[in-house]
mmCIF file of C-alpha atoms in Angstrom:
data_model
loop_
_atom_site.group_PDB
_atom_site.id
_atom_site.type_symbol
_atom_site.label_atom_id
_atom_site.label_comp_id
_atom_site.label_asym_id
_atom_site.label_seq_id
_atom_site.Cartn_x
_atom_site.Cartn_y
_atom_site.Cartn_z
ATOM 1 C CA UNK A 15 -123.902 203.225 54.308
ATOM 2 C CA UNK A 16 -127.847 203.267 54.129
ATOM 3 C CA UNK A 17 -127.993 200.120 52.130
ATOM 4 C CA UNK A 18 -125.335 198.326 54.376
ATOM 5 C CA UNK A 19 -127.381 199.001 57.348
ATOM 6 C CA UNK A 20 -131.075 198.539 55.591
ATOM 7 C CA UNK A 21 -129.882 195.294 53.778
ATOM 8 C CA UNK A 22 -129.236 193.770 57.724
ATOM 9 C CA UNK A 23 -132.330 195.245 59.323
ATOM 10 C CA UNK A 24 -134.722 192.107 58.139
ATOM 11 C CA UNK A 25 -132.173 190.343 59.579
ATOM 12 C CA UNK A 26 -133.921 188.800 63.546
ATOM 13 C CA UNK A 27 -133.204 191.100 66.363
ATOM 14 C CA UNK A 28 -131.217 188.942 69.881
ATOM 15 C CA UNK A 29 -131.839 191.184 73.186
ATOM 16 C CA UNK A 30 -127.908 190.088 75.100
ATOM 17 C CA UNK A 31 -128.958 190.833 78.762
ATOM 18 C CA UNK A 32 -125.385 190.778 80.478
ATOM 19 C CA UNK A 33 -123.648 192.821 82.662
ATOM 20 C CA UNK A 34 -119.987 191.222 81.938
ATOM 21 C CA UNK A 35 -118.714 193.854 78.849
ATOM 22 C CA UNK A 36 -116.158 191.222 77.394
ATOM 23 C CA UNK A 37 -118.791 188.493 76.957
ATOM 24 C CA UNK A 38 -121.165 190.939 75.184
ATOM 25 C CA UNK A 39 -118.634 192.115 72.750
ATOM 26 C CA UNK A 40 -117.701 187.850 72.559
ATOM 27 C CA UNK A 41 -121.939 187.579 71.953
ATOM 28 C CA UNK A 42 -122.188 190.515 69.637
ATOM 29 C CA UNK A 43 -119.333 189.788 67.609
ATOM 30 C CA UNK A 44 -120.419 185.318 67.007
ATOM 31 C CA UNK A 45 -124.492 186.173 66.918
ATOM 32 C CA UNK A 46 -123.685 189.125 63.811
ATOM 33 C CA UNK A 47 -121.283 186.999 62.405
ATOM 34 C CA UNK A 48 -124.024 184.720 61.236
ATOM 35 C CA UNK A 49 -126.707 187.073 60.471
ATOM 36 C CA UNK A 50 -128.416 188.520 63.355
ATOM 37 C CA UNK A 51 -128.969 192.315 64.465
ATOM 38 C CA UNK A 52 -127.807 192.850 68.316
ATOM 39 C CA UNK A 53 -128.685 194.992 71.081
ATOM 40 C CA UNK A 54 -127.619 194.905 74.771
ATOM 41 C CA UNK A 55 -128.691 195.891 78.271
ATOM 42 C CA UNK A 56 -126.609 196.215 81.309
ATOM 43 C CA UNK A 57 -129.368 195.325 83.344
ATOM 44 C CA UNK A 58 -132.278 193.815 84.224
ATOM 45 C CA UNK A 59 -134.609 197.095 84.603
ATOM 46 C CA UNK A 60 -132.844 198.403 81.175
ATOM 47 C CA UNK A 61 -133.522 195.266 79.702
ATOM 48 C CA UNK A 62 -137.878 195.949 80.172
ATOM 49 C CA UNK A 63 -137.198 198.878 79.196
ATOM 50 C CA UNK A 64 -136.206 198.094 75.863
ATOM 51 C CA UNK A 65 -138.453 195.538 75.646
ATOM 52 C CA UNK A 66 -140.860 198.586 75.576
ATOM 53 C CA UNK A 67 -139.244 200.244 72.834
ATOM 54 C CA UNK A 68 -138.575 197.299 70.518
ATOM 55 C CA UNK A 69 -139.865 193.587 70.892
ATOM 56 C CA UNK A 70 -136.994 191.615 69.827
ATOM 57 C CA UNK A 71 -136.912 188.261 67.962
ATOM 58 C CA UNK A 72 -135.468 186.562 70.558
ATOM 59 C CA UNK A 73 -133.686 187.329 74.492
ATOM 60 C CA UNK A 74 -130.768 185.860 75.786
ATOM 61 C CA UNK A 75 -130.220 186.770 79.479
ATOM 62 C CA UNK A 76 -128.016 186.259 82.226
ATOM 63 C CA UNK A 77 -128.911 185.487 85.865
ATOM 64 C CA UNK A 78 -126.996 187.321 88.031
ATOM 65 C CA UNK A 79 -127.849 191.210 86.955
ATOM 66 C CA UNK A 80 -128.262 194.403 88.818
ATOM 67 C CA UNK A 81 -131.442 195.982 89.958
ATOM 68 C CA UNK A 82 -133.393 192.884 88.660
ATOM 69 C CA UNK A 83 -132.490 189.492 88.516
ATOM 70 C CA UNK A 84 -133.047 187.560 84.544
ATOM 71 C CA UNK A 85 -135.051 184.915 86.677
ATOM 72 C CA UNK A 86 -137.511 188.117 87.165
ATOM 73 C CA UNK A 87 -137.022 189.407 84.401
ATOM 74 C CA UNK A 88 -138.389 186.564 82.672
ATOM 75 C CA UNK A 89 -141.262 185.953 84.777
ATOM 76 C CA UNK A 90 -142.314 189.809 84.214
ATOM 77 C CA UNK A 91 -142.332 188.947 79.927
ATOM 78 C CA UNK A 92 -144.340 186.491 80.818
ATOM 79 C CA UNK A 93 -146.633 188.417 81.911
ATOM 80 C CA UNK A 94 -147.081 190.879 79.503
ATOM 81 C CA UNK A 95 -149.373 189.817 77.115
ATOM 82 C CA UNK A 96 -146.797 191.580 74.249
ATOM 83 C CA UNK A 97 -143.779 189.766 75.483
ATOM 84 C CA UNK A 98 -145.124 186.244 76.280
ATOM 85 C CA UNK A 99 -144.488 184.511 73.980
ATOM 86 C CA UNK A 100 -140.720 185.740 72.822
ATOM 87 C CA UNK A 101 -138.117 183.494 73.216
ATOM 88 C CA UNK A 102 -135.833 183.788 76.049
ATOM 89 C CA UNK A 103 -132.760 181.560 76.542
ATOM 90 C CA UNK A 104 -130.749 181.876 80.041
ATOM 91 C CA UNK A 105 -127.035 182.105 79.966
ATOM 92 C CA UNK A 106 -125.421 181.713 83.464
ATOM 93 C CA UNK A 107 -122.949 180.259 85.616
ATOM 94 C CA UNK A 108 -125.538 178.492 87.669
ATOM 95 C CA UNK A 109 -125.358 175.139 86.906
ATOM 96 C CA UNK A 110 -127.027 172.699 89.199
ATOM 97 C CA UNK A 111 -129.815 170.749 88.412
ATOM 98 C CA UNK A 112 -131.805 172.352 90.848
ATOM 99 C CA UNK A 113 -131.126 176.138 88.878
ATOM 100 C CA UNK A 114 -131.928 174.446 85.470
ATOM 101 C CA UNK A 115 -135.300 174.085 87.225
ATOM 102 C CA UNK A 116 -135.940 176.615 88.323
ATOM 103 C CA UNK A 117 -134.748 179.073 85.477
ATOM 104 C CA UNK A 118 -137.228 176.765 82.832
ATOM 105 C CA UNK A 119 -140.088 176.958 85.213
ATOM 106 C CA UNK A 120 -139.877 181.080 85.631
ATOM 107 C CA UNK A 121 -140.506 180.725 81.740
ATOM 108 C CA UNK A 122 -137.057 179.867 79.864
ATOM 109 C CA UNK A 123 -137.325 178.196 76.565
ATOM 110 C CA UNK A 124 -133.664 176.960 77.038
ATOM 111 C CA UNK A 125 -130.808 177.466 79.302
ATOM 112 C CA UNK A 126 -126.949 177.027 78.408
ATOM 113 C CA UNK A 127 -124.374 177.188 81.502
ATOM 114 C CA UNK A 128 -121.238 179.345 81.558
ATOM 115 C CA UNK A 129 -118.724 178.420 79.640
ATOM 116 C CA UNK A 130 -120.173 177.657 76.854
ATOM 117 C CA UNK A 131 -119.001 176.991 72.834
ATOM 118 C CA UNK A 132 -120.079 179.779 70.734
ATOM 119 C CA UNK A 133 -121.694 177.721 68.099
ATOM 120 C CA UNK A 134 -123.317 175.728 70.178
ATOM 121 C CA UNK A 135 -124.960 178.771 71.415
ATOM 122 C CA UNK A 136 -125.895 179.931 67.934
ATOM 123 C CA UNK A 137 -127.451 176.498 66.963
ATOM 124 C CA UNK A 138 -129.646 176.279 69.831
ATOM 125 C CA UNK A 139 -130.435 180.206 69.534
ATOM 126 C CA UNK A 140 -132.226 178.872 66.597
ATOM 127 C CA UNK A 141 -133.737 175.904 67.212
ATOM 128 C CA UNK A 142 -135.753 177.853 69.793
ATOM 129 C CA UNK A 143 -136.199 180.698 66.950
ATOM 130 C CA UNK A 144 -137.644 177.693 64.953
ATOM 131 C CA UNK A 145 -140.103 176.094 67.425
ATOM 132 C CA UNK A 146 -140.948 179.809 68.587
ATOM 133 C CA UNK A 147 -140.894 181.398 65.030
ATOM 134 C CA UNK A 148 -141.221 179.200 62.346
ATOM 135 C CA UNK A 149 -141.504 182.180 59.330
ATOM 136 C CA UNK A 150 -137.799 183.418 60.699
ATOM 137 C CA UNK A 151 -136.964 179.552 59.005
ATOM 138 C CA UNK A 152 -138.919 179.568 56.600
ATOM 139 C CA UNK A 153 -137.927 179.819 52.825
ATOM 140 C CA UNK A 154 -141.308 181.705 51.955
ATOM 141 C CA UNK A 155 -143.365 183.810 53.897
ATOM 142 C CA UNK A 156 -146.845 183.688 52.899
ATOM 143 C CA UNK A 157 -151.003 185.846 53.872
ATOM 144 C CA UNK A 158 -154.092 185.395 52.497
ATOM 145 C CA UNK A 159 -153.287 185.041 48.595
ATOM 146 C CA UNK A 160 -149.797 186.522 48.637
ATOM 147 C CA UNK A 161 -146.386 184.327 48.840
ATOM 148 C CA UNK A 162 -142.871 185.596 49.340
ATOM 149 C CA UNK A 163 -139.775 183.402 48.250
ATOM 150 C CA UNK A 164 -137.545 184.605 50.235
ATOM 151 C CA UNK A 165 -135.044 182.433 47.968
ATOM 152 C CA UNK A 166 -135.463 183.864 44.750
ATOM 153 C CA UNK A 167 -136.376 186.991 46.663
ATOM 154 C CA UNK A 168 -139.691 187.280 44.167
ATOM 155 C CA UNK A 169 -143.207 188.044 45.652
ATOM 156 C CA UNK A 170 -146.865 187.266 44.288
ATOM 157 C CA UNK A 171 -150.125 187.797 44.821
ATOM 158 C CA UNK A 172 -152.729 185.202 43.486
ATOM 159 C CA UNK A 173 -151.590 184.792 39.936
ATOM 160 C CA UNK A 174 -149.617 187.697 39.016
ATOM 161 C CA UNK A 175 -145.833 188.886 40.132
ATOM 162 C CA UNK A 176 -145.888 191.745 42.138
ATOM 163 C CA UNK A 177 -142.939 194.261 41.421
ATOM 164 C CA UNK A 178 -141.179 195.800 44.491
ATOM 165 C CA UNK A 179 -138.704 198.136 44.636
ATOM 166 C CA UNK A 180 -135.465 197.234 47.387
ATOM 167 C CA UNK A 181 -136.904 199.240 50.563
ATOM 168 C CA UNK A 182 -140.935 197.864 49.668
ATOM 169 C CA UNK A 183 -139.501 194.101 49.647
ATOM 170 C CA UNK A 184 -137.975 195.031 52.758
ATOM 171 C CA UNK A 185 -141.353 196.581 54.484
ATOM 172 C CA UNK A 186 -143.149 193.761 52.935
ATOM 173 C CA UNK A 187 -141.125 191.297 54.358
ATOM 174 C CA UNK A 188 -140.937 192.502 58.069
ATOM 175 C CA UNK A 189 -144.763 192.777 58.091
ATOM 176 C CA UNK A 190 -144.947 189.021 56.649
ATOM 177 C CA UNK A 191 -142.627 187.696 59.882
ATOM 178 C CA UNK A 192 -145.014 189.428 61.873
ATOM 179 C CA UNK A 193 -148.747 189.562 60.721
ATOM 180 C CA UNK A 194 -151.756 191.235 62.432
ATOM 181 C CA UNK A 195 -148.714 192.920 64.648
ATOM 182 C CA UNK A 196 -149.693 196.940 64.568
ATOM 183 C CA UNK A 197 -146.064 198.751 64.230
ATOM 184 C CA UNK A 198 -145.326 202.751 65.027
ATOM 185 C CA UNK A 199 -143.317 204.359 62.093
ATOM 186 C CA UNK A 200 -140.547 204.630 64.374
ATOM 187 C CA UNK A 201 -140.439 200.915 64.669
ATOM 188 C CA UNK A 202 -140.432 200.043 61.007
ATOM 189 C CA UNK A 203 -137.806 202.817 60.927
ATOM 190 C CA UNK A 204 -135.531 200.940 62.724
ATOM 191 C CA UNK A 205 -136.358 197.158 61.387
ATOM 192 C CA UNK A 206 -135.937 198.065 57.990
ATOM 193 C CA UNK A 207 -133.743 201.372 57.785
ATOM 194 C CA UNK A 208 -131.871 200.331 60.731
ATOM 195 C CA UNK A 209 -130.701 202.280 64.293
ATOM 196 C CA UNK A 210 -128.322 203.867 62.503
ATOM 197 C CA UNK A 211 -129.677 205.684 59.949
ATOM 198 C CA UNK A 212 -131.710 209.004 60.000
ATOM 199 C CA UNK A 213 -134.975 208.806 58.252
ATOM 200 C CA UNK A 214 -137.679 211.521 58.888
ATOM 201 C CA UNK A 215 -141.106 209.060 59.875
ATOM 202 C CA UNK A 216 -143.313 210.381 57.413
ATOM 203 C CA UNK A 217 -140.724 208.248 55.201
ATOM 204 C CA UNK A 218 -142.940 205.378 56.403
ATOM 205 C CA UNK A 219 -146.094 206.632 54.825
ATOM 206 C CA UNK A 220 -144.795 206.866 51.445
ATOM 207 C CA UNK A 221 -143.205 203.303 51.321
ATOM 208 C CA UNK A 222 -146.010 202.135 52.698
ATOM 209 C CA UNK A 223 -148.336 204.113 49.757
ATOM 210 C CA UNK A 224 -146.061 202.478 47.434
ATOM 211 C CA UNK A 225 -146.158 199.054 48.693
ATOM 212 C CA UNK A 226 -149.649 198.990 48.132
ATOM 213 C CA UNK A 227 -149.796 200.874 45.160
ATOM 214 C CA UNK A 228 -148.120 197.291 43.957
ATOM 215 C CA UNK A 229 -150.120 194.520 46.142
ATOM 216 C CA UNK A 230 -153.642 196.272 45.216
ATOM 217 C CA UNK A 231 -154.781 196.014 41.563
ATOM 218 C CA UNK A 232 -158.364 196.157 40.479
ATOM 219 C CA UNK A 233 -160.326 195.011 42.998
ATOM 220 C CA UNK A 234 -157.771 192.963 45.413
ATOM 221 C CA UNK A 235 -158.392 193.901 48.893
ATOM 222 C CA UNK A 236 -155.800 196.289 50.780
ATOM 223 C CA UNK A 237 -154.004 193.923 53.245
ATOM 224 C CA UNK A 238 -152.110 196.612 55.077
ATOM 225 C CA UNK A 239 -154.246 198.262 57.444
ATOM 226 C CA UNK A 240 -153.637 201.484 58.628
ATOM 227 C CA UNK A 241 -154.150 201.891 62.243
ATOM 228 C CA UNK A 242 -154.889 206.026 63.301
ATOM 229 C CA UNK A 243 -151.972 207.397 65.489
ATOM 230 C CA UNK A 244 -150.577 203.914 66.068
ATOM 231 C CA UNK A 245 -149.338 202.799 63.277
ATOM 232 C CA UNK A 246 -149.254 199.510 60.252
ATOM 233 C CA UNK A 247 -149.825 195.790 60.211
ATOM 234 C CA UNK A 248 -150.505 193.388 57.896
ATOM 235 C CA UNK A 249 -153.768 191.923 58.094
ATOM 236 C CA UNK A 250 -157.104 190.410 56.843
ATOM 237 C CA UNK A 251 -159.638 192.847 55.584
ATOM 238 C CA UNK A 252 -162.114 193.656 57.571
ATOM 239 C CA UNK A 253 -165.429 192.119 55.995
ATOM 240 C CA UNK A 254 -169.069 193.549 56.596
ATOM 241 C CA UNK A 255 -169.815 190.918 58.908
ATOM 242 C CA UNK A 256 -166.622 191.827 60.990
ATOM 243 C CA UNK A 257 -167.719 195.751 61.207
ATOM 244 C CA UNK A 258 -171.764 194.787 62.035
ATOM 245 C CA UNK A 259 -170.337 192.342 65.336
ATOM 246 C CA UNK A 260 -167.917 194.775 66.262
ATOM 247 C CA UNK A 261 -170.656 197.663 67.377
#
């Protein structure tokens, strides 16, 4: 059961923002079908809420909610410097021209009318995932002097292999899709353990003392940076010049 679950956490995360519970079993059921993690919110006020808790890869939301409308919705992402720049695709019944408009212009990337062929939907999901995402696309993932092939699922830094065991590939991998993003423990819990799997947090700190037990040898900088009472990211080390124009 853990490795089911941990083996699909990598695996990009689509926010369904629909208030209709046969077309988000419909979305759930095509979008995991070909790979992706799902969550859903009845709501528009639900759906910023778990926007809070969890940044997702990608949003697909309906017009017509409760409490808040997805045009709103979207224009409120927007402006939240964390959530700009996440992809949102509308799914509605509104189909005039003059809606299109409207619904790109509050900050859509795309926007697919109701009804709609589910693998159409999945195709365009990601061609907006690959404009807004490339590394989601991409065959390696790659920082400073370390490359991941996601392919032959091997990882090295400069000119030596670096050995990882399943859950440190994992780690590794999340924080490569997303570098210089700081995550809580809570949140790499659930990208790379999964929602449904208990793991006590301080979990975290060991995998993370073992992943760079294997990315630091001799005098290779540490490229996982530790941020107090927040949390991890990937990112560059922070050089003596950095530290001096920082005060």
């Amino acid at each position: 059961m853990l490795e089911r679950n941990a083996s699909q956490a990598v695996k990009p995360l689509v926010l369904i923002v629909e208030d209709e519970d046969a077309l988000v079993t419909l979305l759930r059921y095509n979008l995991e079908r070909e790979g992706y993690r799902t969550a859903a919110a009845r709501d528009g006020e639900e759906a910023l809420v778990m926007v809070k808790e969890e940044t997702p890869d990608i949003i697909l939301l309906d017009w017509m909610l409760p409490l808040t409308s997805g045009i709103e919705v979207c224009r409120q992402l927007r402006r939240r410097p964390e959530t700009k720049d996440v992809p949102v695709v509308m799914l509605t019944a509104r189909g005039e021209e003059g809606d299109k408009v409207r619904g790109l212009n509050s900050g859509a990337d795309d926007y697919i009318t109701k009804p709609f062929s589910p693998a159409e939907l999945v195709a365009r999901l990601r061609a907006v995932m690959r404009r807004a995402q490339p590394a989601l696309a991409a065959d390696t993932l790659e920082f400073e002097d370390m490359i991941m092939d996601l392919v032959a699922h091997r990882v090295r830094r400069g000119s030596r292999n670096v050995h990882l065991g399943p859950t440190e590939y994992r780690l590794l991998r999340h924080l490569l899709q997303h570098p210089g993003r700081v995550f809580s423990r809570e949140q790499l819990l659930d990208a790379v353990w999964g929602h449904d799997v208990y793991v006590e947090p301080r979990t975290v700190d060991v995998h993370i003392r073992r992943l760079r037990k294997a990315l630091n040898e001799g005098d290779e900088a540490d490229l996982i940076r530790t941020v107090r009472a927040a949390g991890y990211a990937l990112d560059k080390p922070m050089t003596d010049g950095d530290a001096i124009a920082m005060k």
